[in-house]
XYZ file of C-alpha atoms in Angstrom:
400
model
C -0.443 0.915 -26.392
C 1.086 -2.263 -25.076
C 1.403 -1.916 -21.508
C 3.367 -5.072 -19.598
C 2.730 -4.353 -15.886
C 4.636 -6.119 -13.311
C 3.665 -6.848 -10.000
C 4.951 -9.580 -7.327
C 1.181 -9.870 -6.153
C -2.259 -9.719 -8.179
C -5.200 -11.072 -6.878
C -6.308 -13.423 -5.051
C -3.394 -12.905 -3.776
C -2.935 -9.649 -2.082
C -1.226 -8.409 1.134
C -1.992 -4.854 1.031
C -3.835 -1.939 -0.580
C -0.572 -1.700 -3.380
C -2.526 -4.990 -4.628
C -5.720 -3.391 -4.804
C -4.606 -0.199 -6.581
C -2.614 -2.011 -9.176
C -5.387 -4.102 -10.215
C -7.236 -0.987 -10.361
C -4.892 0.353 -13.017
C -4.931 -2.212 -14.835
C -8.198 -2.446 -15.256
C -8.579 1.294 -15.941
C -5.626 1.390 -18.268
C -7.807 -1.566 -20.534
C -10.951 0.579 -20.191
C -8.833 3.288 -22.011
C -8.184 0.939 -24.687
C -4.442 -0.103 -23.811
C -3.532 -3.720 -24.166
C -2.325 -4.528 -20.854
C -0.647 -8.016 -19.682
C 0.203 -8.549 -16.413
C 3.198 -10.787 -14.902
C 2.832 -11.629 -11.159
C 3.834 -14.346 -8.874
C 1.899 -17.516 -7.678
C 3.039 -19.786 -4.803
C 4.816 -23.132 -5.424
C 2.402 -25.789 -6.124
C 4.398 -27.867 -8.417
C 7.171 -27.899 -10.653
C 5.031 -26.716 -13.367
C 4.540 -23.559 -11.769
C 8.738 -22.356 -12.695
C 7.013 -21.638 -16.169
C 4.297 -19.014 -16.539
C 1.080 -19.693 -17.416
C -1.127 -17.770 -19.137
C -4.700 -16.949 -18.489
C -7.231 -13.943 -19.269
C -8.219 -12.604 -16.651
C -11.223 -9.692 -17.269
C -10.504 -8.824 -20.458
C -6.525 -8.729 -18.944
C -3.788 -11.288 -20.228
C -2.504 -12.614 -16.695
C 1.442 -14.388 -16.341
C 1.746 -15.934 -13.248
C 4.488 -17.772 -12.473
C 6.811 -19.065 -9.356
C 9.960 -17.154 -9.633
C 12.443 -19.576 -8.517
C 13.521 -19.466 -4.797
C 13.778 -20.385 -1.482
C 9.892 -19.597 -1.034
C 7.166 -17.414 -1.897
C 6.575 -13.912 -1.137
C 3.788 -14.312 1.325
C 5.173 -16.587 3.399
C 8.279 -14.611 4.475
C 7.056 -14.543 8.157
C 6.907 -17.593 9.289
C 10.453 -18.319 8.365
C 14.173 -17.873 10.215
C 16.358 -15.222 9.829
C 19.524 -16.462 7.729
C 16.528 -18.289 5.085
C 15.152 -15.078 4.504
C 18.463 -13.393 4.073
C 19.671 -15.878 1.816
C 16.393 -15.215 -0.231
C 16.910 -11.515 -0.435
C 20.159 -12.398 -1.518
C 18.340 -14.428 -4.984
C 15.975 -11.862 -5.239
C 18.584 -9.233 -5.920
C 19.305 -10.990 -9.570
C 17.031 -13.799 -9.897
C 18.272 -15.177 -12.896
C 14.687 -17.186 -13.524
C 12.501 -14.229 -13.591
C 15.325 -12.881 -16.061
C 14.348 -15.892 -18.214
C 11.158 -15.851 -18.075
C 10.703 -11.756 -18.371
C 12.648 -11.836 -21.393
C 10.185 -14.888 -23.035
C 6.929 -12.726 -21.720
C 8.516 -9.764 -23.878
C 9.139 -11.870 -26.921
C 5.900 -13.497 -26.847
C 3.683 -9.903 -25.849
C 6.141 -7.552 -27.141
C 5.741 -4.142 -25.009
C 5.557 -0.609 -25.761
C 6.021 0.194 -22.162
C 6.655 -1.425 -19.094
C 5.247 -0.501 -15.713
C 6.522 -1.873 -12.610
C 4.704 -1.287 -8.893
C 6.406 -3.945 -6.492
C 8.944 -5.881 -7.300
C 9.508 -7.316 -4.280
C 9.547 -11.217 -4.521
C 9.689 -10.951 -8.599
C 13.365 -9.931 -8.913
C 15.043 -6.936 -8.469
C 16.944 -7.039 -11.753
C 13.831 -6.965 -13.689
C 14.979 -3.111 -14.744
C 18.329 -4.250 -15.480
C 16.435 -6.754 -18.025
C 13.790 -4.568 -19.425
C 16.837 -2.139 -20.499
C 18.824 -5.182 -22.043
C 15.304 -5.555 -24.168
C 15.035 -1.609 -25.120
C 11.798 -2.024 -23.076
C 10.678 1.783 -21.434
C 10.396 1.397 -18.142
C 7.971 3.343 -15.497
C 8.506 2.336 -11.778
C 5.862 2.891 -9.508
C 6.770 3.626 -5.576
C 4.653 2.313 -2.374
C 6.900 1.467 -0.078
C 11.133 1.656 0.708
C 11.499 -1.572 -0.045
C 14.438 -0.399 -2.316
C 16.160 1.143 0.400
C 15.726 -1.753 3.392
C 14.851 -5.330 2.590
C 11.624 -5.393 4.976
C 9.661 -2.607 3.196
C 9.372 -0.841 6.331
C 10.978 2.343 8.282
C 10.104 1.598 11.606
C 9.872 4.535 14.167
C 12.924 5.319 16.269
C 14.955 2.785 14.151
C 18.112 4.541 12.137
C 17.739 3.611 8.495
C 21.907 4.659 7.347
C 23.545 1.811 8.957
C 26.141 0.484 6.880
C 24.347 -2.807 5.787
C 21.356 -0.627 4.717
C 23.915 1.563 2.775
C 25.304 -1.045 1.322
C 21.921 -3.062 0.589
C 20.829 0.639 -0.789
C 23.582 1.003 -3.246
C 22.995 -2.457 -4.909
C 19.636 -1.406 -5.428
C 20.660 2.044 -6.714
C 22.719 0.455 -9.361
C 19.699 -2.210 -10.584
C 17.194 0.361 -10.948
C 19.353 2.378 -12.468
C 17.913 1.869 -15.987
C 14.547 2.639 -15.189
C 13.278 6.180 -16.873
C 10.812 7.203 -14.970
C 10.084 6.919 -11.127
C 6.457 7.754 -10.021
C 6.001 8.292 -5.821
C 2.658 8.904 -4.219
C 3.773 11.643 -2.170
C 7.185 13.733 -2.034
C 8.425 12.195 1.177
C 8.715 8.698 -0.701
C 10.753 10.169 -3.337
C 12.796 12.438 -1.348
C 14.002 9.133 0.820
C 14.678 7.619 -2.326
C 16.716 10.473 -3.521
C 18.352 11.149 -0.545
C 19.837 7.615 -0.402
C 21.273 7.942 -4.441
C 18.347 5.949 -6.271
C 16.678 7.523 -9.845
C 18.737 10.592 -9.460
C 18.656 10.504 -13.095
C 15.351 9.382 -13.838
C 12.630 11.749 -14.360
C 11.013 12.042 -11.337
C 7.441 12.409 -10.670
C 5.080 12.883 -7.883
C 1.632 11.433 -8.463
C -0.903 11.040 -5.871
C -2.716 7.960 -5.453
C -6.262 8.137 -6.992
C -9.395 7.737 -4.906
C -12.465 5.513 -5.670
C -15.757 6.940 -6.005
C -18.122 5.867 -3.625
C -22.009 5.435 -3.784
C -24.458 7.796 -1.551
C -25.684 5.621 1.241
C -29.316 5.605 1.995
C -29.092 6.646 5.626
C -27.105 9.350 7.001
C -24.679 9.780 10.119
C -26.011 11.355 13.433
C -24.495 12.783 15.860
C -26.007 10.021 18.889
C -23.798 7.498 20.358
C -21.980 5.354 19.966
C -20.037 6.625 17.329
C -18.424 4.383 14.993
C -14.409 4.238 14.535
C -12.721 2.339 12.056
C -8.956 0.521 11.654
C -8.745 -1.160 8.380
C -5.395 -2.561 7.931
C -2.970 -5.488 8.528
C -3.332 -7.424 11.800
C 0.592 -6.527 12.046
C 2.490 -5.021 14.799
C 3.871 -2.308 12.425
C 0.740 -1.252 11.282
C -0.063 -0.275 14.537
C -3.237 -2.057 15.776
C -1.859 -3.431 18.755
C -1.088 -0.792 20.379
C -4.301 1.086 19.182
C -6.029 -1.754 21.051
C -3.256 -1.663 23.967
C -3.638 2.300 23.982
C -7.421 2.834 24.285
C -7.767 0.200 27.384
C -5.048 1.876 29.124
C -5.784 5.630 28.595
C -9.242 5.936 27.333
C -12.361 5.563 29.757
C -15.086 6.662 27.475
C -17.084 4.525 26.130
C -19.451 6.248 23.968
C -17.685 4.602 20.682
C -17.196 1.438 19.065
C -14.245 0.608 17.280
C -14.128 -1.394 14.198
C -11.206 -3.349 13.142
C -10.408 -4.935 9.784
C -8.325 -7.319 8.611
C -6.618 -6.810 5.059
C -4.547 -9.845 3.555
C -3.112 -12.359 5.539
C -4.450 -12.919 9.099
C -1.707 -14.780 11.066
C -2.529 -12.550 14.242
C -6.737 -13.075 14.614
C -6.389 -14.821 17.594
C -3.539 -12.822 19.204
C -5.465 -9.794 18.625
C -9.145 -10.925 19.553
C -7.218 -11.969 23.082
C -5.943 -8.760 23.415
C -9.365 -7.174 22.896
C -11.332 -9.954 25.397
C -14.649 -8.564 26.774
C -14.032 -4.621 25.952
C -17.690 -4.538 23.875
C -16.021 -1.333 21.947
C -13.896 -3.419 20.089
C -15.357 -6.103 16.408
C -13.542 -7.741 14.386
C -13.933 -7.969 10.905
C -11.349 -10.682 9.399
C -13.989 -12.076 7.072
C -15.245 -9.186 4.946
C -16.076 -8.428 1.538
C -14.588 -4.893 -0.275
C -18.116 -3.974 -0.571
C -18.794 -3.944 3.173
C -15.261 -2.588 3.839
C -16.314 0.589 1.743
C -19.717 1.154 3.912
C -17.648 0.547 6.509
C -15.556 3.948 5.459
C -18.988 5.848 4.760
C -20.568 4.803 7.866
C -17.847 5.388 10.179
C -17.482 8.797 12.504
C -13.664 8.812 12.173
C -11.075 6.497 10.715
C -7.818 5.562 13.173
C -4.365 5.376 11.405
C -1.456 4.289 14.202
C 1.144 3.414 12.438
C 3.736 2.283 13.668
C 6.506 2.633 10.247
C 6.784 5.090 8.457
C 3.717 4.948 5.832
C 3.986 6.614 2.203
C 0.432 7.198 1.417
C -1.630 4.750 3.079
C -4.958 3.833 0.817
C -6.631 3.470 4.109
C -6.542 7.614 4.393
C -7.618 8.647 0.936
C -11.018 6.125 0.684
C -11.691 7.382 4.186
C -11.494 10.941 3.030
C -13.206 10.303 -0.165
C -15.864 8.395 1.679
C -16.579 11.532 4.169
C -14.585 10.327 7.352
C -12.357 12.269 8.656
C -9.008 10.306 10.385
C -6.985 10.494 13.255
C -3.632 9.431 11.817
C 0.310 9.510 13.374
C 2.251 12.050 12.004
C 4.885 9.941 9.909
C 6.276 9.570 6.335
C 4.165 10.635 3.757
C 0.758 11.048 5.824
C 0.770 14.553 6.640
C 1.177 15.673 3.110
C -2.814 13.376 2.892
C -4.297 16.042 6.124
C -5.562 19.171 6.432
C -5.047 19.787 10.002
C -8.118 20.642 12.068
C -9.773 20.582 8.423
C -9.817 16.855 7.337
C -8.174 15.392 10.195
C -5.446 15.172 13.188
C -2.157 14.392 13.705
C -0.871 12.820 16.996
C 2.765 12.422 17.725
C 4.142 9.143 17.223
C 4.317 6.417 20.046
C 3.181 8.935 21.966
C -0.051 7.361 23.960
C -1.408 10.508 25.648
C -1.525 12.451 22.425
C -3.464 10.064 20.729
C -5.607 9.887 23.343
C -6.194 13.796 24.342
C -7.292 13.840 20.344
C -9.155 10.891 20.271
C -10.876 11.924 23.501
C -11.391 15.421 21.690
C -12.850 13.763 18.372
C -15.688 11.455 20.270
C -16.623 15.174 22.384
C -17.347 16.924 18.947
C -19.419 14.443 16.764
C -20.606 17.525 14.814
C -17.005 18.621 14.076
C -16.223 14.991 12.404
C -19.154 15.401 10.447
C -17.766 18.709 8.591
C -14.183 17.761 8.533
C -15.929 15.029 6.602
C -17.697 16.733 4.612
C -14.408 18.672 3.228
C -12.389 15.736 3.036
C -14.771 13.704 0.312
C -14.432 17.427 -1.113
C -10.651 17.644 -1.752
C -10.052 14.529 -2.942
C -12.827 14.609 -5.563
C -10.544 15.163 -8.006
C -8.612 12.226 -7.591
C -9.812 9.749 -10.183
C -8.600 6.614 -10.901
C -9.420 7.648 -14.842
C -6.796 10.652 -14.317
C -4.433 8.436 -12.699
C -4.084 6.126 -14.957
C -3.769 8.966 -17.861
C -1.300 10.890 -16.325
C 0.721 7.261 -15.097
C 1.476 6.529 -19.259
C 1.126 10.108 -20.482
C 3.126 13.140 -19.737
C 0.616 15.080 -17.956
C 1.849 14.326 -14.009
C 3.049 17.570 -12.768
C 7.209 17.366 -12.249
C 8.771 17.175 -8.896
């Protein structure tokens, strides 16, 4: 089949673990003998970057291109208010990425269309796949649909009348779109709740999980034992106030916490200063995937403090596949990810001394992270990126 999958980021440029799982698809859906080509974004270099340019990329067709606008994607942060406002406003109906969609689907001529995020691309990329009699699959991660940041933070309302009104111009442009695929039922049920793909088929699909190879040594029980944080250096993800939380509450010191950087890495220095002299804190902003995954193996326990509300954070299921249990906040999607007291714990959010009275709990009972462990990498065997993709173009994903 001829797959056109559409993503605002493909590496090298990648912000998240979205990035990482779509090129895994990808790549998965060519090893299963699809012809996949994938359009994506690339910063503004030039002028010549408005038209895409096409490149094979691993055996993949690649179309990157700068979709016309105030600025790229990735560089959202560093900018003012009312210039990122106006930019969500063109990236509602980008009428460039409607151009340049509609000459990728001339020239490649899909079967199907799969969308993950969309974000930066154009959100009337449905509206122009339907014009072109294109099926469309979209692929959730985030709410992105439902408030322009992407995030739900904690304690914020998210049915204010902008965000209703933001929600039901996104309703309307994804619309057309057949079928809507969520990670976990909390995603879709947010969606659902606030009027989008009520008449799409609707699917819950859980994120695969990458195999990982044996290590040659073993964990122990002996201190210290080894925590791990592998996310964005980003006040929503939480890290901060992990960092903030264990200096204040936390007197042990029979650990060592790792903490790695994903994506961009505007906050390094902020959050090496915040960390000083405390010995139980490294930083890892220069890291290779490879030594990210022993990282997961090797670890006693994997820390999730999010601070928004997360759909089905990547950084769970490799920890679980990898045999690490995880201390996570209880938000969004991630208790659907946790056994409790069986894989791993749930702390209120914001709420320091929780986290803290379980963390405290976990570094007491090494032996105890060692089988929760053990029945994590257990449960999510299953969860192959081979069945994923099968069930993503197929018919096989159970109905919500």
């Amino acid at each position: 089949m001829k797959i056109l999958f559409l993503t605002n980021l493909y590496p090298p440029y990648v912000r998240g673990g979205a990035e990482y799982l779509g090129t895994q698809v990808v790549e998965e859906l060519v090893r299963q003998g699809h012809q996949v080509a994938v359009v994506t974004s690339v910063p503004w270099r030039s002028v010549k970057k408005l038209k895409p340019e096409l490149r094979e990329e691993g055996g993949v067709e690649v179309y990157r291109f700068y979709p016309l606008n105030l600025y790229h994607y990735l560089t959202a942060s560093k900018l003012l208010y009312p210039v990122r406002f106006l930019w969500q406003l063109i990236n509602l109906w980008n009428p460039h990425t409607s151009h340049v969609i509609k000459k990728i689907v001339q020239q490649f001529k899909p079967e199907l269309a799969i969308s993950f995020n969309l974000m930066g691309l154009g959100f009337n990329v449905p509206r122009v796949l339907a014009v072109l009699k294109i099926s469309h699959i979209h692929v959730l991660h985030d709410v992105q649909l439902l408030h322009p940041s992407g995030l739900f933070m904690w304690g914020e309302s998210h049915r204010t009348l902008p965000m209703k009104i933001y929600q039901a111009i996104t309703s309307w442009l994804f619309a057309p779109v057949k079928t809507v695929v969520s990670p976990s039922s909390w995603l879709l049920q947010e969606h659902i709740r606030a009027g989008l793909f009520t008449k799409a088929e609707q699917k819950v699909l859980p994120n695969p999980v990458p195999p990982f190879l044996a290590l040659a040594h073993t964990k122990t029980t002996e201190a210290p034992l080894q925590l791990l944080f592998v996310g964005q250096f980003e006040i929503h993800k939480g890290v901060f106030w992990l960092v903030e939380t264990i200096k204040q509450e936390l007197k042990q010191r029979n650990f060592v916490l790792h903490l790695v950087a994903l994506g961009q890495k505007p906050r390094v220095a902020e959050l090496k200063a915040l960390v000083a002299e405390d010995k139980r804190f490294v930083i890892h902003d220069i890291i290779s995937q490879t030594e990210i995954d022993e990282l997961y193996q090797s670890s006693h326990l994997s820390v999730i403090p999010s601070l928004c509300y997360e759909n089905s954070p990547t950084a769970i299921t490799k920890s679980l596949s990898a045999g690490t249990p995880v201390l996570a906040v209880n938000l969004g999607g991630i208790p659907e990810l946790i056994i409790e007291d069986k894989t791993g714990w749930l702390y209120s959010p914001g709420d320091r001394a929780d986290f803290a009275q379980k963390l405290s709990w976990c570094l007491k009972h090494p032996a105890e992270l060692l089988q929760a462990g053990l029945i994590g990498s257990r449960v999510f065997a299953d969860r192959t990126l081979e069945k994923y993709a099968s069930d993503l173009v197929g018919s096989n994903v159970v109905e919500h």
